[in-house]
Short mmCIF file of C-alpha atoms in Angstrom, two decimals:
data_model
loop_
_atom_site.label_atom_id
_atom_site.label_comp_id
_atom_site.label_asym_id
_atom_site.label_seq_id
_atom_site.Cartn_x
_atom_site.Cartn_y
_atom_site.Cartn_z
CA LYS A 1 171.58 72.71 149.61
CA ALA A 2 169.93 69.62 148.20
CA GLY A 3 169.84 69.44 144.43
CA VAL A 4 166.90 69.03 142.10
CA THR A 5 165.11 65.75 142.66
CA GLN A 6 162.84 63.88 140.29
CA THR A 7 160.56 60.96 140.95
CA PRO A 8 160.24 58.31 139.83
CA ARG A 9 163.61 57.68 138.19
CA TYR A 10 162.32 54.92 135.93
CA LEU A 11 158.85 54.17 134.68
CA ILE A 12 157.31 51.68 132.28
CA LYS A 13 153.85 52.38 130.93
CA THR A 14 151.59 50.99 128.23
CA ARG A 15 150.28 52.90 125.21
CA GLY A 16 147.12 54.80 126.05
CA GLN A 17 147.90 55.17 129.74
CA GLN A 18 148.74 58.43 131.40
CA VAL A 19 151.73 59.30 133.57
CA THR A 20 152.65 61.96 136.11
CA LEU A 21 156.24 62.91 136.82
CA SER A 22 157.37 64.99 139.76
CA CYS A 23 160.15 67.52 140.22
CA SER A 24 161.30 69.21 143.42
CA PRO A 25 163.51 72.23 142.75
CA ILE A 26 166.40 73.51 144.79
CA SER A 27 165.12 75.23 147.91
CA GLY A 28 164.35 78.87 147.13
CA HIS A 29 164.14 78.37 143.38
CA ARG A 30 160.80 79.39 141.92
CA SER A 31 161.35 78.59 138.24
CA VAL A 32 161.03 75.02 137.01
CA SER A 33 161.54 73.99 133.38
CA TRP A 34 160.81 70.61 131.82
CA TYR A 35 162.68 69.04 128.91
CA GLN A 36 162.29 65.89 126.84
CA GLN A 37 165.34 64.07 125.50
CA THR A 38 165.09 61.41 122.81
CA PRO A 39 167.77 59.85 120.58
CA GLY A 40 166.05 61.22 117.48
CA GLN A 41 165.12 64.76 118.53
CA GLY A 42 167.68 65.45 121.23
CA LEU A 43 166.78 67.83 124.02
CA GLN A 44 163.59 69.81 123.58
CA PHE A 45 161.94 72.37 125.83
CA LEU A 46 158.51 71.41 127.12
CA PHE A 47 157.44 74.22 129.42
CA GLU A 48 158.51 76.52 132.22
CA TYR A 49 156.67 77.41 135.39
CA PHE A 50 157.30 80.34 137.66
CA SER A 51 155.31 81.06 140.81
CA GLU A 52 152.60 78.55 139.83
CA THR A 53 152.13 80.11 136.36
CA GLN A 54 153.20 78.65 133.04
CA ARG A 55 155.57 81.24 131.64
CA ASN A 56 156.80 79.55 128.45
CA LYS A 57 155.71 76.59 126.39
CA GLY A 58 157.43 74.51 123.74
CA ASN A 59 155.95 72.89 120.65
CA PHE A 60 154.35 69.81 122.13
CA PRO A 61 150.77 68.56 121.80
CA GLY A 62 148.17 69.24 124.44
CA ARG A 63 148.67 65.72 125.83
CA PHE A 64 151.65 67.21 127.65
CA SER A 65 150.68 69.41 130.56
CA GLY A 66 152.16 70.57 133.79
CA ARG A 67 151.57 72.51 136.93
CA GLN A 68 153.46 74.05 139.79
CA PHE A 69 152.47 74.15 143.41
CA SER A 70 152.90 76.91 145.96
CA ASN A 71 156.04 75.23 147.31
CA SER A 72 157.51 75.37 143.75
CA ARG A 73 157.34 71.62 143.27
CA SER A 74 156.19 70.81 139.77
CA GLU A 75 154.49 67.93 138.04
CA MET A 76 154.15 67.12 134.39
CA ASN A 77 151.48 64.87 132.99
CA VAL A 78 151.34 63.02 129.71
CA SER A 79 147.98 61.58 128.75
CA THR A 80 147.21 58.91 126.17
CA LEU A 81 150.80 57.77 125.98
CA GLU A 82 152.33 56.94 122.60
CA LEU A 83 155.41 54.86 121.85
CA GLY A 84 157.18 58.06 120.77
CA ASP A 85 156.81 59.49 124.25
CA SER A 86 159.52 57.12 125.44
CA ALA A 87 162.25 59.49 126.55
CA LEU A 88 164.30 60.90 129.36
CA TYR A 89 162.35 63.72 131.00
CA LEU A 90 164.48 66.28 132.76
CA CYS A 91 163.51 69.16 134.93
CA ALA A 92 165.69 72.09 135.88
CA SER A 93 165.27 74.87 138.38
CA SER A 94 166.66 78.37 138.53
CA GLY A 95 166.65 81.11 141.08
CA ARG A 96 165.08 84.56 140.97
CA GLY A 97 166.51 86.64 138.14
CA GLU A 98 168.87 83.83 137.12
CA TYR A 99 169.23 82.06 133.81
CA GLU A 100 171.51 79.36 135.23
CA GLN A 101 169.75 76.01 135.13
CA TYR A 102 170.26 73.25 137.69
CA PHE A 103 169.16 69.91 136.30
CA GLY A 104 167.65 66.94 138.06
CA PRO A 105 168.71 63.35 137.31
CA GLY A 106 165.74 62.77 135.02
CA THR A 107 162.92 60.25 134.75
CA ARG A 108 163.36 57.61 132.09
CA LEU A 109 159.93 56.73 130.68
CA THR A 110 159.44 53.67 128.52
CA VAL A 111 156.14 53.24 126.72
CA THR A 112 155.39 49.72 125.47
CA LYS B 1 167.63 73.03 110.05
CA ASN B 2 168.51 73.23 113.72
CA GLU B 3 168.89 76.76 115.01
CA VAL B 4 171.91 75.60 117.00
CA GLU B 5 174.64 73.71 115.17
CA GLN B 6 177.48 71.90 116.91
CA SER B 7 180.65 70.42 115.50
CA PRO B 8 182.04 67.89 115.53
CA GLN B 9 179.29 65.39 116.34
CA ASN B 10 181.82 62.89 117.63
CA LEU B 11 185.36 63.44 118.82
CA THR B 12 187.91 60.90 120.01
CA ALA B 13 191.23 62.11 121.39
CA GLN B 14 194.16 60.91 123.43
CA GLU B 15 194.52 61.86 127.05
CA GLY B 16 196.28 65.20 127.40
CA GLU B 17 195.13 66.64 124.09
CA PHE B 18 193.57 70.11 123.75
CA ILE B 19 189.91 69.79 122.80
CA THR B 20 187.71 72.31 120.98
CA ILE B 21 183.97 71.97 120.43
CA ASN B 22 182.17 74.56 118.33
CA CYS B 23 178.65 75.94 118.46
CA SER B 24 176.93 78.24 115.98
CA TYR B 25 173.55 79.81 116.56
CA SER B 26 171.23 81.76 114.34
CA VAL B 27 169.35 84.35 116.41
CA GLY B 28 170.10 87.07 118.89
CA ILE B 29 170.62 85.56 122.29
CA SER B 30 170.44 86.64 125.88
CA ALA B 31 172.71 83.78 126.92
CA LEU B 32 174.53 80.73 125.58
CA HIS B 33 174.78 77.66 127.79
CA TRP B 34 177.28 74.82 127.72
CA LEU B 35 176.10 71.59 129.34
CA GLN B 36 177.78 68.27 130.07
CA GLN B 37 175.89 64.99 130.07
CA HIS B 38 177.45 61.78 131.33
CA PRO B 39 176.20 58.27 130.54
CA GLY B 40 173.13 57.70 132.67
CA GLY B 41 171.67 61.04 131.71
CA GLY B 42 172.57 63.54 134.40
CA ILE B 43 173.20 67.04 133.01
CA VAL B 44 175.54 69.55 134.57
CA SER B 45 175.60 73.18 133.56
CA LEU B 46 179.20 74.13 132.77
CA PHE B 47 178.94 77.72 131.61
CA MET B 48 176.41 80.39 130.85
CA LEU B 49 177.79 83.36 128.94
CA SER B 50 176.60 86.31 126.95
CA SER B 51 179.95 87.84 126.03
CA GLY B 52 183.68 87.27 126.17
CA LYS B 53 185.23 84.31 127.89
CA LYS B 54 184.81 82.23 131.04
CA LYS B 55 187.19 79.73 132.62
CA HIS B 56 186.62 77.02 135.19
CA GLY B 57 189.51 74.72 135.90
CA ARG B 58 190.58 73.10 132.64
CA LEU B 59 187.46 74.29 130.81
CA ILE B 60 187.24 77.52 128.87
CA ALA B 61 184.21 78.89 127.02
CA THR B 62 184.30 81.77 124.58
CA ILE B 63 181.62 83.54 122.61
CA ASN B 64 181.69 85.91 119.63
CA ILE B 65 178.37 87.72 119.49
CA GLN B 66 178.99 89.29 116.07
CA GLU B 67 179.76 85.93 114.48
CA LYS B 68 177.10 84.07 116.55
CA HIS B 69 179.68 81.47 117.51
CA SER B 70 180.87 79.91 120.74
CA SER B 71 183.61 77.43 121.55
CA LEU B 72 184.25 75.13 124.47
CA HIS B 73 187.88 74.21 125.09
CA ILE B 74 189.26 71.52 127.36
CA THR B 75 192.95 71.67 128.21
CA ALA B 76 194.93 68.59 129.29
CA SER B 77 191.97 66.32 128.56
CA HIS B 78 191.35 63.33 130.81
CA PRO B 79 189.24 60.19 130.39
CA ARG B 80 186.78 61.54 132.97
CA ASP B 81 186.01 64.34 130.48
CA SER B 82 184.36 61.73 128.27
CA ALA B 83 180.75 62.85 127.97
CA VAL B 84 178.30 64.53 125.62
CA TYR B 85 178.69 68.30 125.49
CA ILE B 86 175.63 70.31 124.51
CA CYS B 87 175.31 73.98 123.75
CA ALA B 88 171.98 75.77 124.08
CA GLN B 89 170.86 79.24 123.14
CA ARG B 90 168.48 81.34 125.15
CA SER B 91 166.86 83.59 122.55
CA TYR B 92 166.76 87.31 123.20
CA PHE B 93 163.45 87.94 121.48
CA GLY B 94 160.08 86.76 122.64
CA ASN B 95 159.87 83.39 124.30
CA GLU B 96 163.16 82.94 126.14
CA LYS B 97 163.18 79.18 126.05
CA LEU B 98 166.36 77.14 125.58
CA THR B 99 167.04 75.67 122.15
CA PHE B 100 169.64 72.91 122.16
CA GLY B 101 172.31 71.72 119.79
CA THR B 102 172.53 68.02 118.98
CA GLY B 103 175.56 67.52 121.18
CA THR B 104 179.17 66.45 120.72
CA ARG B 105 180.15 63.03 122.02
CA LEU B 106 183.68 63.26 123.38
CA THR B 107 185.75 60.18 124.15
CA ILE B 108 189.17 60.56 125.74
CA ILE B 109 191.40 57.49 125.44
CA PRO B 110 193.95 56.88 128.20
#
């Protein structure tokens, strides 16, 4: 089975712009979670989607949003980018009834 | 205060040494995860456990539910084990999101 894929792998944006990141889960997995990793805050949970519905949400401002499509692919969007949004964004998928998380390689976002 | 505390933050050891990384958590959990992150960012899930002990190759993970404590052990450490090891709790109550420790940076010297 192919692993979790994320696109793009690297991205440079300017303050005030918006960005969309994409995650394709392992085939058959319906749960997709998103995480932000920064040197200062470490890994933090953003949100989780299951069957096109947001099931859990972390403590991030409304500028961070996401969605999941019927094929389980997920996107996250960050609007009005701030310098502090520079981070590695990771997604992970899990199968039905599983807690095991399979991580993608991440998208490294730099905001200038 | 982080709900998940790891120690040590940094660990340097000689090849072949027995390694222990500790993780303490503060709430009831449904599962405790151990993750490995290599330079470049990719994360691999090593273990997910809710009780007892699990072993995979040279890696062993244990958990004590009463003491809210878990350990990751590496036997016969090798330079390729050099990575950041992160524990994460999946809370039992309410929102079952993952909460992460700050990680332990392990360096194994040949």
